[in-house]
CSV table of N, CA and C in Angstrom, one decimal:
chain,number,residue,atom,x,y,z
A,9,ILE,N,0.6,-1.1,0.0
A,9,ILE,CA,0.0,0.1,0.0
A,9,ILE,C,0.7,1.4,-0.2
A,10,THR,N,1.9,1.2,1.1
A,10,THR,CA,2.8,2.5,0.7
A,10,THR,C,3.7,2.9,0.0
A,11,GLY,N,3.7,1.7,-1.1
A,11,GLY,CA,4.4,1.9,-2.5
A,11,GLY,C,3.7,2.5,-3.4
A,12,ASP,N,2.5,2.4,-3.4
A,12,ASP,CA,1.5,3.0,-4.1
A,12,ASP,C,1.8,4.7,-4.2
A,13,GLN,N,1.7,5.2,-5.7
A,13,GLN,CA,2.1,6.9,-5.7
A,13,GLN,C,0.8,7.5,-4.8
A,14,ASP,N,-0.5,6.8,-4.5
A,14,ASP,CA,-1.7,7.6,-3.8
A,14,ASP,C,-2.1,6.2,-3.1
A,15,PRO,N,-1.9,6.3,-2.1
A,15,PRO,CA,-2.4,4.8,-1.2
A,15,PRO,C,-3.8,5.0,-0.8
A,16,VAL,N,-4.0,6.5,-0.4
A,16,VAL,CA,-5.7,6.7,-0.1
A,16,VAL,C,-6.4,6.3,-1.4
A,17,GLN,N,-5.8,6.6,-2.3
A,17,GLN,CA,-7.0,6.4,-4.1
A,17,GLN,C,-7.0,5.0,-3.7
A,18,LEU,N,-6.1,4.0,-3.8
A,18,LEU,CA,-6.2,3.0,-4.0
A,18,LEU,C,-7.0,1.8,-3.1
A,19,LEU,N,-6.9,2.5,-1.4
A,19,LEU,CA,-7.7,1.8,-0.8
A,19,LEU,C,-9.5,2.3,-0.9
A,20,LEU,N,-9.7,3.5,-1.5
A,20,LEU,CA,-11.0,4.1,-1.9
A,20,LEU,C,-11.8,3.0,-2.4
A,21,GLY,N,-10.8,2.3,-3.2
A,21,GLY,CA,-11.5,1.1,-4.3
A,21,GLY,C,-11.8,-0.1,-3.5
A,22,TYR,N,-11.9,-0.3,-2.6
A,22,TYR,CA,-12.6,-1.4,-1.6
A,22,TYR,C,-13.7,-1.0,-0.5
A,23,ASP,N,-14.3,-1.9,-1.0
A,23,ASP,CA,-15.2,-1.6,0.5
A,23,ASP,C,-15.4,-2.4,1.9
A,24,LEU,N,-14.0,-2.9,1.8
A,24,LEU,CA,-13.7,-3.7,3.1
A,24,LEU,C,-12.3,-3.8,3.0
A,25,ILE,N,-11.4,-3.0,4.3
A,25,ILE,CA,-9.9,-3.2,4.0
A,25,ILE,C,-9.9,-4.0,5.5
A,26,ILE,N,-9.0,-5.1,5.1
A,26,ILE,CA,-8.4,-5.8,6.4
A,26,ILE,C,-7.2,-6.1,6.6
A,27,ALA,N,-6.7,-5.6,7.6
A,27,ALA,CA,-5.2,-5.4,8.0
A,27,ALA,C,-5.0,-5.9,9.1
A,28,THR,N,-3.7,-6.8,9.4
A,28,THR,CA,-3.6,-7.7,10.5
A,28,THR,C,-3.0,-6.8,11.3
A,29,THR,N,-3.0,-7.2,12.6
A,29,THR,CA,-2.8,-6.2,14.0
A,29,THR,C,-1.2,-5.7,13.9
A,30,ILE,N,-0.5,-6.2,12.8
A,30,ILE,CA,1.0,-5.9,12.9
A,30,ILE,C,0.8,-4.5,11.5
A,31,TYR,N,0.0,-4.4,10.9
A,31,TYR,CA,-0.1,-3.1,10.3
A,31,TYR,C,-1.3,-2.3,10.3
A,32,TYR,N,-2.2,-2.9,11.3
A,32,TYR,CA,-3.4,-1.9,11.3
A,32,TYR,C,-3.4,-0.4,11.4
A,33,SER,N,-2.4,-0.2,12.3
A,33,SER,CA,-2.2,1.3,12.9
A,33,SER,C,-1.7,2.2,11.8
A,34,ALA,N,-1.0,1.6,11.0
A,34,ALA,CA,-0.1,2.1,9.9
A,34,ALA,C,-1.2,2.4,8.7
A,35,VAL,N,-2.2,1.4,8.8
A,35,VAL,CA,-3.2,1.9,7.7
A,35,VAL,C,-4.0,2.6,8.2
A,36,GLU,N,-4.2,2.9,9.3
A,36,GLU,CA,-5.5,3.8,9.9
A,36,GLU,C,-4.7,5.3,9.8
A,37,GLU,N,-3.5,5.2,10.4
A,37,GLU,CA,-3.1,6.5,10.3
A,37,GLU,C,-2.6,7.0,8.7
A,38,LEU,N,-2.7,5.8,7.5
A,38,LEU,CA,-2.7,6.3,6.5
A,38,LEU,C,-3.9,6.9,5.9
A,39,ALA,N,-4.9,6.4,6.1
A,39,ALA,CA,-6.2,6.6,5.5
A,39,ALA,C,-7.2,6.7,6.7
A,40,PRO,N,-7.0,8.2,7.6
A,40,PRO,CA,-8.2,7.8,9.1
A,40,PRO,C,-9.5,7.9,8.2
A,41,MET,N,-9.8,8.4,7.3
A,41,MET,CA,-11.3,8.6,6.8
A,41,MET,C,-12.0,7.3,6.4
A,42,LEU,N,-10.8,6.6,6.1
A,42,LEU,CA,-11.7,5.1,6.1
A,42,LEU,C,-11.6,4.0,6.9
A,43,ARG,N,-12.0,4.7,8.1
A,43,ARG,CA,-11.7,4.2,9.3
A,43,ARG,C,-13.2,2.8,9.3
A,44,ASN,N,-14.0,3.3,8.9
A,44,ASN,CA,-15.3,2.7,9.1
A,44,ASN,C,-15.3,1.4,8.0
A,45,ARG,N,-14.2,1.3,7.0
A,45,ARG,CA,-14.0,0.2,6.2
A,45,ARG,C,-13.1,-0.5,6.6
A,46,LEU,N,-12.2,-0.3,7.8
A,46,LEU,CA,-11.2,-0.9,8.1
A,46,LEU,C,-11.1,-1.9,9.3
A,47,ILE,N,-10.8,-3.5,9.1
A,47,ILE,CA,-11.2,-4.1,10.0
A,47,ILE,C,-9.6,-4.9,10.7
A,48,GLU,N,-9.4,-4.6,11.8
A,48,GLU,CA,-8.3,-5.3,12.2
A,48,GLU,C,-8.4,-6.9,12.5
A,49,ALA,N,-7.4,-7.4,12.1
A,49,ALA,CA,-7.2,-9.0,12.1
A,49,ALA,C,-6.3,-9.3,12.9
A,50,ARG,N,-7.0,-10.1,14.1
A,50,ARG,CA,-5.5,-10.3,15.3
A,50,ARG,C,-5.1,-11.5,15.1
A,51,LEU,N,-4.2,-11.2,15.5
A,51,LEU,CA,-2.9,-12.7,14.9
A,51,LEU,C,-2.6,-13.8,16.5
A,52,SER,N,-2.3,-14.9,16.0
A,52,SER,CA,-2.1,-15.7,17.2
A,52,SER,C,-1.2,-16.7,16.5
A,53,PRO,N,-0.2,-17.5,17.4
A,53,PRO,CA,0.8,-18.5,16.6
A,53,PRO,C,-0.1,-19.6,15.9
A,54,ARG,N,0.4,-20.0,15.0
A,54,ARG,CA,0.2,-21.2,14.2
A,54,ARG,C,0.3,-22.2,15.3
A,55,THR,N,-0.4,-23.4,15.2
A,55,THR,CA,-0.8,-24.7,16.0
A,55,THR,C,0.8,-25.3,15.9
A,56,ARG,N,1.4,-25.0,14.6
A,56,ARG,CA,2.3,-26.2,14.2
A,56,ARG,C,3.7,-25.6,14.7
A,57,THR,N,3.7,-23.8,15.1
A,57,THR,CA,4.8,-23.4,16.0
A,57,THR,C,4.6,-23.8,17.2
A,58,LEU,N,3.6,-23.6,17.8
A,58,LEU,CA,3.3,-23.8,19.4
A,58,LEU,C,3.8,-25.1,19.4
A,59,MET,N,3.5,-26.4,18.6
A,59,MET,CA,4.1,-28.0,19.0
A,59,MET,C,5.4,-27.7,19.0
A,60,GLU,N,6.0,-26.9,18.2
A,60,GLU,CA,7.8,-27.2,17.6
A,60,GLU,C,8.3,-26.2,19.0
A,61,LEU,N,7.7,-25.3,19.5
A,61,LEU,CA,8.4,-24.5,20.8
A,61,LEU,C,8.4,-25.5,21.7
A,62,SER,N,6.8,-26.2,22.1
A,62,SER,CA,6.7,-26.8,23.3
A,62,SER,C,7.6,-27.9,23.2
A,63,THR,N,8.8,-28.4,22.3
A,63,THR,CA,9.5,-29.5,22.3
A,63,THR,C,11.1,-29.0,22.7
A,64,ILE,N,11.1,-27.7,22.9
A,64,ILE,CA,12.2,-27.0,23.3
A,64,ILE,C,12.5,-26.4,24.8
A,65,PRO,N,13.3,-27.3,25.6
A,65,PRO,CA,13.4,-27.0,26.9
A,65,PRO,C,13.3,-25.2,27.1
A,66,THR,N,12.5,-25.0,28.2
A,66,THR,CA,12.6,-23.4,28.5
A,66,THR,C,13.7,-22.9,28.9
A,67,ASP,N,14.5,-23.4,29.3
A,67,ASP,CA,15.7,-22.8,29.8
A,67,ASP,C,16.5,-22.3,28.7
A,68,THR,N,16.5,-22.6,27.5
A,68,THR,CA,16.7,-22.4,26.0
A,68,THR,C,17.0,-20.8,26.2
A,69,ARG,N,18.5,-20.5,25.4
A,69,ARG,CA,18.4,-18.7,25.3
A,69,ARG,C,18.0,-18.6,24.0
A,70,VAL,N,17.4,-18.0,23.7
A,70,VAL,CA,16.4,-17.7,22.2
A,70,VAL,C,16.6,-16.4,22.2
A,71,ARG,N,17.0,-16.1,20.4
A,71,ARG,CA,16.9,-14.6,20.1
A,71,ARG,C,16.0,-14.8,19.1
A,72,VAL,N,14.9,-13.4,19.3
A,72,VAL,CA,14.0,-12.8,18.3
A,72,VAL,C,14.5,-12.1,17.5
A,73,ILE,N,14.2,-12.4,16.2
A,73,ILE,CA,14.6,-11.2,15.2
A,73,ILE,C,13.2,-10.5,14.6
A,74,TYR,N,13.2,-9.5,14.8
A,74,TYR,CA,11.7,-8.8,14.4
A,74,TYR,C,11.8,-7.8,13.4
A,75,ARG,N,10.7,-7.6,13.1
A,75,ARG,CA,10.5,-6.3,12.1
A,75,ARG,C,9.3,-5.3,12.8
A,76,THR,N,8.8,-5.4,13.4
A,76,THR,CA,7.7,-4.6,14.1
A,76,THR,C,7.4,-5.0,15.4
A,77,GLN,N,7.2,-4.3,16.4
A,77,GLN,CA,6.8,-4.2,17.8
A,77,GLN,C,5.5,-5.0,18.1
A,78,VAL,N,5.1,-5.1,17.3
A,78,VAL,CA,3.5,-6.4,17.4
A,78,VAL,C,4.0,-7.5,17.3
A,79,PHE,N,4.8,-7.9,16.5
A,79,PHE,CA,5.5,-9.3,16.1
A,79,PHE,C,6.0,-9.8,17.5
A,80,LEU,N,7.1,-8.6,17.8
A,80,LEU,CA,8.0,-8.7,18.8
A,80,LEU,C,7.1,-9.3,20.1
A,81,GLU,N,6.2,-8.5,20.4
A,81,GLU,CA,5.2,-8.7,21.5
A,81,GLU,C,4.6,-9.6,21.4
A,82,MET,N,4.1,-10.3,20.6
A,82,MET,CA,3.3,-11.7,20.0
A,82,MET,C,4.2,-12.6,20.7
A,83,VAL,N,5.4,-12.5,20.0
A,83,VAL,CA,6.6,-13.8,20.1
A,83,VAL,C,6.8,-13.9,21.4
A,84,ARG,N,7.4,-12.7,22.1
A,84,ARG,CA,7.6,-12.5,23.7
A,84,ARG,C,6.5,-13.3,24.6
A,85,GLY,N,5.5,-12.8,24.1
A,85,GLY,CA,4.5,-13.2,25.2
A,85,GLY,C,3.8,-14.4,25.0
A,86,CYS,N,4.2,-15.2,23.5
A,86,CYS,CA,3.8,-16.6,23.3
A,86,CYS,C,5.1,-17.5,24.3
A,87,LEU,N,6.2,-16.9,24.4
A,87,LEU,CA,7.3,-17.6,24.8
A,87,LEU,C,7.4,-17.7,26.2
A,88,LEU,N,6.7,-16.5,27.2
A,88,LEU,CA,6.6,-16.4,28.4
A,88,LEU,C,5.2,-17.0,28.9
A,89,SER,N,4.4,-17.4,27.9
A,89,SER,CA,3.2,-18.0,28.4
A,89,SER,C,3.5,-19.9,28.3
A,90,LEU,N,4.9,-20.1,27.7
A,90,LEU,CA,4.9,-21.3,27.5
A,90,LEU,C,6.2,-21.9,28.7
A,91,GLY,N,6.6,-20.8,29.2
A,91,GLY,CA,7.4,-21.4,30.2
A,91,GLY,C,8.9,-20.7,29.9
A,92,PHE,N,9.2,-19.9,29.0
A,92,PHE,CA,10.5,-19.7,28.9
A,92,PHE,C,10.8,-18.5,29.5
A,93,ARG,N,12.1,-18.2,30.1
A,93,ARG,CA,12.5,-17.1,31.0
A,93,ARG,C,12.9,-16.0,30.2
A,94,GLU,N,12.3,-14.8,30.9
A,94,GLU,CA,12.6,-13.6,30.2
A,94,GLU,C,14.3,-13.3,30.3
A,95,ASP,N,15.3,-13.4,31.3
A,95,ASP,CA,16.4,-13.3,31.0
A,95,ASP,C,17.1,-14.4,29.9
A,96,ASN,N,16.5,-15.2,29.3
A,96,ASN,CA,17.2,-15.8,28.3
A,96,ASN,C,16.4,-15.7,27.0
A,97,LEU,N,15.5,-14.6,26.7
A,97,LEU,CA,15.5,-13.6,25.6
A,97,LEU,C,15.8,-12.6,25.3
A,98,PHE,N,16.4,-12.5,24.1
A,98,PHE,CA,17.3,-11.6,23.2
A,98,PHE,C,16.8,-11.3,22.4
A,99,TYR,N,16.8,-9.8,21.5
A,99,TYR,CA,16.1,-9.2,20.5
A,99,TYR,C,16.5,-8.7,19.9
A,100,ALA,N,16.5,-8.7,18.2
A,100,ALA,CA,17.2,-8.2,17.4
A,100,ALA,C,16.1,-7.6,16.2
A,101,LEU,N,16.3,-6.2,16.0
A,101,LEU,CA,15.6,-5.8,15.0
A,101,LEU,C,16.3,-6.0,13.4
A,102,ASP,N,15.6,-6.6,12.6
A,102,ASP,CA,16.1,-7.1,11.2
A,102,ASP,C,16.9,-6.4,10.4
A,103,ARG,N,16.7,-5.1,10.5
A,103,ARG,CA,17.4,-4.4,9.5
A,103,ARG,C,18.9,-4.5,9.7
A,104,ASN,N,19.0,-4.6,11.5
A,104,ASN,CA,20.2,-4.4,12.2
A,104,ASN,C,21.0,-5.6,12.3
A,105,TYR,N,20.5,-7.1,11.9
A,105,TYR,CA,20.7,-7.8,12.3
A,105,TYR,C,22.0,-8.6,11.4
A,106,ASN,N,22.9,-8.9,12.3
A,106,ASN,CA,24.2,-9.4,11.4
A,106,ASN,C,24.4,-11.0,11.9
A,107,PRO,N,24.3,-11.6,10.7
A,107,PRO,CA,24.3,-13.4,10.9
A,107,PRO,C,25.4,-14.0,12.0
A,108,ALA,N,26.5,-13.1,12.1
A,108,ALA,CA,27.3,-13.4,12.8
A,108,ALA,C,27.1,-13.3,14.3
A,109,SER,N,25.9,-13.1,15.0
A,109,SER,CA,25.4,-13.0,15.9
A,109,SER,C,24.3,-14.0,16.3
A,110,HIS,N,24.2,-14.8,15.7
A,110,HIS,CA,23.5,-16.2,15.6
A,110,HIS,C,23.5,-16.7,17.2
A,111,SER,N,25.0,-17.0,17.7
A,111,SER,CA,25.3,-17.7,18.9
A,111,SER,C,25.5,-16.7,19.8
A,112,ASP,N,26.0,-15.5,19.7
A,112,ASP,CA,26.2,-14.6,20.6
A,112,ASP,C,25.3,-14.8,22.3
A,113,ASP,N,25.6,-14.6,23.1
A,113,ASP,CA,24.8,-14.7,24.2
A,113,ASP,C,24.4,-16.2,24.5
A,114,GLY,N,24.9,-16.9,24.1
A,114,GLY,CA,25.0,-18.6,24.2
A,114,GLY,C,23.8,-18.8,23.6
A,115,VAL,N,23.1,-18.5,23.0
A,115,VAL,CA,21.7,-18.4,21.8
A,115,VAL,C,21.7,-19.4,21.5
A,116,ALA,N,20.6,-20.4,21.4
A,116,ALA,CA,20.4,-21.6,20.5
A,116,ALA,C,19.5,-22.1,19.7
A,117,LEU,N,18.7,-21.2,20.0
A,117,LEU,CA,17.1,-21.3,19.0
A,117,LEU,C,17.2,-19.5,18.6
A,118,LEU,N,16.9,-19.3,17.4
A,118,LEU,CA,16.7,-18.4,16.5
A,118,LEU,C,14.6,-18.1,16.0
A,119,LEU,N,14.3,-17.2,16.5
A,119,LEU,CA,12.9,-17.3,15.9
A,119,LEU,C,12.9,-16.0,15.3
A,120,ASN,N,12.0,-15.9,14.0
A,120,ASN,CA,12.3,-15.0,12.9
A,120,ASN,C,10.7,-14.9,12.3
A,121,HIS,N,10.3,-13.9,11.8
A,121,HIS,CA,9.4,-13.7,10.9
A,121,HIS,C,9.6,-14.2,9.5
A,122,ASN,N,8.4,-14.6,8.7
A,122,ASN,CA,8.6,-15.1,7.3
A,122,ASN,C,9.6,-14.5,6.2
A,123,GLU,N,9.7,-13.1,6.6
A,123,GLU,CA,10.4,-12.1,5.7
A,123,GLU,C,11.8,-12.0,6.1
A,124,SER,N,12.3,-12.5,7.5
A,124,SER,CA,13.4,-12.4,7.8
A,124,SER,C,14.7,-12.3,7.2
A,125,PRO,N,15.8,-11.5,6.8
A,125,PRO,CA,16.8,-11.5,6.3
A,125,PRO,C,17.2,-12.9,6.3
A,126,VAL,N,17.2,-13.5,7.6
A,126,VAL,CA,17.7,-14.9,7.8
A,126,VAL,C,17.6,-16.0,7.0
A,127,TYR,N,16.2,-15.5,6.4
A,127,TYR,CA,15.8,-16.8,5.1
A,127,TYR,C,16.0,-16.1,3.8
A,128,THR,N,15.8,-14.4,3.7
A,128,THR,CA,15.7,-14.4,2.2
A,128,THR,C,17.3,-13.4,2.1
A,129,ASN,N,17.9,-13.2,2.8
A,129,ASN,CA,19.6,-12.5,2.4
A,129,ASN,C,20.3,-14.0,2.2
A,130,ALA,N,20.8,-14.1,1.2
A,130,ALA,CA,22.0,-15.2,0.7
A,130,ALA,C,23.2,-15.4,1.5
A,131,GLU,N,23.7,-13.8,1.9
A,131,GLU,CA,24.5,-13.8,2.9
A,131,GLU,C,24.5,-14.7,4.1
A,132,PHE,N,23.1,-14.7,4.5
A,132,PHE,CA,23.1,-15.4,6.1
A,132,PHE,C,23.3,-17.2,5.9
A,133,GLN,N,22.9,-17.8,4.5
A,133,GLN,CA,23.0,-19.1,4.2
A,133,GLN,C,24.1,-20.2,5.0
A,134,GLU,N,25.4,-19.6,4.7
A,134,GLU,CA,26.5,-20.3,5.3
A,134,GLU,C,26.6,-20.4,6.8
A,135,ARG,N,26.1,-19.1,7.5
A,135,ARG,CA,26.1,-18.9,8.9
A,135,ARG,C,25.1,-19.7,9.4
A,136,ASN,N,24.0,-19.7,8.8
A,136,ASN,CA,22.7,-20.7,9.5
A,136,ASN,C,23.2,-22.1,9.5
A,137,ALA,N,23.9,-22.4,8.3
A,137,ALA,CA,24.4,-23.8,8.1
A,137,ALA,C,25.3,-24.0,9.3
A,138,ALA,N,26.2,-23.1,9.8
A,138,ALA,CA,27.1,-23.3,10.7
A,138,ALA,C,26.7,-23.3,12.3
A,139,PHE,N,25.6,-22.9,12.2
A,139,PHE,CA,24.9,-22.6,13.6
A,139,PHE,C,24.1,-24.0,13.4
A,140,ALA,N,23.5,-24.1,12.7
A,140,ALA,CA,22.8,-25.6,12.9
A,140,ALA,C,23.6,-26.5,13.0
A,141,ALA,N,24.8,-26.7,12.5
A,141,ALA,CA,25.6,-27.7,13.0
A,141,ALA,C,26.1,-27.5,13.9
A,142,ALA,N,25.9,-26.7,14.9
A,142,ALA,CA,27.0,-26.7,16.0
A,142,ALA,C,25.6,-27.1,17.1
A,143,GLY,N,24.4,-27.2,16.5
A,143,GLY,CA,23.2,-27.6,17.7
A,143,GLY,C,22.5,-26.6,17.8
A,144,GLY,N,22.3,-25.3,16.9
A,144,GLY,CA,21.6,-24.4,16.6
A,144,GLY,C,20.2,-24.7,15.9
A,145,LYS,N,19.1,-24.0,16.4
A,145,LYS,CA,17.8,-24.1,15.5
A,145,LYS,C,17.3,-22.9,15.1
A,146,ILE,N,16.6,-23.1,14.1
A,146,ILE,CA,16.2,-21.6,13.3
A,146,ILE,C,14.8,-21.9,13.2
A,147,LEU,N,13.9,-21.4,13.6
A,147,LEU,CA,12.4,-21.7,13.6
A,147,LEU,C,11.7,-20.6,13.0
A,148,ARG,N,10.8,-20.3,12.1
A,148,ARG,CA,9.9,-19.4,11.5
A,148,ARG,C,8.8,-19.4,12.7
A,149,PHE,N,8.4,-18.1,13.1
A,149,PHE,CA,7.3,-18.0,13.9
A,149,PHE,C,6.2,-17.7,13.4
A,150,ALA,N,5.4,-18.6,12.9
A,150,ALA,CA,4.4,-18.8,12.1
A,150,ALA,C,3.3,-18.2,12.5
A,151,TYR,N,2.0,-17.4,12.1
A,151,TYR,CA,1.2,-17.0,12.6
A,151,TYR,C,0.0,-16.6,11.7
A,152,GLN,N,-1.4,-16.8,12.4
A,152,GLN,CA,-2.4,-16.9,11.7
A,152,GLN,C,-3.5,-15.7,12.2
A,153,ILE,N,-4.9,-15.7,11.5
A,153,ILE,CA,-5.6,-14.6,11.9
A,153,ILE,C,-6.3,-15.6,13.3
A,154,GLU,N,-6.6,-14.8,14.2
A,154,GLU,CA,-7.4,-15.6,15.2
A,154,GLU,C,-9.0,-15.9,14.7
A,155,ARG,N,-9.1,-16.8,15.5
A,155,ARG,CA,-10.8,-17.4,15.1
A,155,ARG,C,-11.7,-16.4,15.1
A,156,SER,N,-11.5,-15.7,16.3
A,156,SER,CA,-12.8,-14.3,17.0
A,156,SER,C,-12.6,-13.6,16.0
A,157,SER,N,-11.6,-13.2,15.1
A,157,SER,CA,-11.3,-12.3,14.2
A,157,SER,C,-11.7,-12.5,12.9
A,158,LEU,N,-11.5,-13.9,12.3
A,158,LEU,CA,-12.1,-14.3,11.2
A,158,LEU,C,-13.8,-14.3,11.4
A,159,ILE,N,-14.5,-14.6,12.6
A,159,ILE,CA,-15.7,-14.6,12.4
A,159,ILE,C,-16.5,-12.9,12.3
A,160,HIS,N,-15.8,-11.9,13.4
A,160,HIS,CA,-15.9,-10.5,13.1
A,160,HIS,C,-15.7,-10.4,11.6
A,161,ILE,N,-14.6,-10.8,10.7
A,161,ILE,CA,-14.8,-10.3,9.5
A,161,ILE,C,-15.8,-10.9,8.8
A,162,GLU,N,-16.3,-12.2,8.8
A,162,GLU,CA,-17.1,-12.8,8.1
A,162,GLU,C,-18.8,-12.2,8.6
A,163,ASP,N,-18.5,-11.5,9.8
A,163,ASP,CA,-20.1,-10.7,10.1
A,163,ASP,C,-20.3,-9.5,9.4
A,164,GLN,N,-18.8,-8.7,9.3
A,164,GLN,CA,-19.0,-7.6,8.7
A,164,GLN,C,-19.3,-7.4,7.4
A,165,TRP,N,-18.5,-8.7,6.6
A,165,TRP,CA,-19.0,-9.0,5.0
A,165,TRP,C,-20.4,-9.4,4.8
A,166,GLN,N,-21.1,-10.2,5.6
A,166,GLN,CA,-22.4,-10.7,5.8
A,166,GLN,C,-23.4,-9.1,5.7
A,167,ARG,N,-22.9,-8.6,6.7
A,167,ARG,CA,-23.7,-7.0,7.1
A,167,ARG,C,-23.4,-6.2,5.6
A,168,MET,N,-22.3,-6.3,5.2
A,168,MET,CA,-22.2,-5.8,3.9
A,168,MET,C,-23.0,-6.3,2.7
A,169,LEU,N,-23.2,-7.5,2.4
A,169,LEU,CA,-23.7,-7.9,1.4
A,169,LEU,C,-25.5,-7.6,1.9
A,170,LEU,N,-25.7,-7.6,2.7
A,170,LEU,CA,-27.2,-6.8,3.1
A,170,LEU,C,-27.5,-6.1,2.7
A,171,GLU,N,-26.6,-5.0,2.9
A,171,GLU,CA,-26.8,-3.7,2.7
A,171,GLU,C,-26.8,-3.7,1.1
């Protein structure tokens, strides 16, 4: 949206605008006059992500590589609810992250978002392989739209169809 020359004009073409929690505030700020068309889709970890994390000892030192504060807080909250200790959690903003830092602070698990440079930057591949060979684990923190948000979206869609 922000890459468009006239993002507000682009959004005007839609009757319903769904933005995940990660981008909701940015879209709302960009086009406040369209607030009545905008629905926030809250996110939660995917079941597979929770299953993978539940197999990891809770005393593991974890680095979370994030792009947005919303993603960071979702991951942090999930880890804490699973029993991971706050003092074993380390955070790095993805645009500043250097793969040489993978195992700094004794980190044995890297958690990333889908577009993380850990996956998309070819320069990371050699370091990723060395980290894994030394026993480290790299996981995508996959998430989905919460069921209650999906129900709300469906309700809004039905209301719009009736109008």
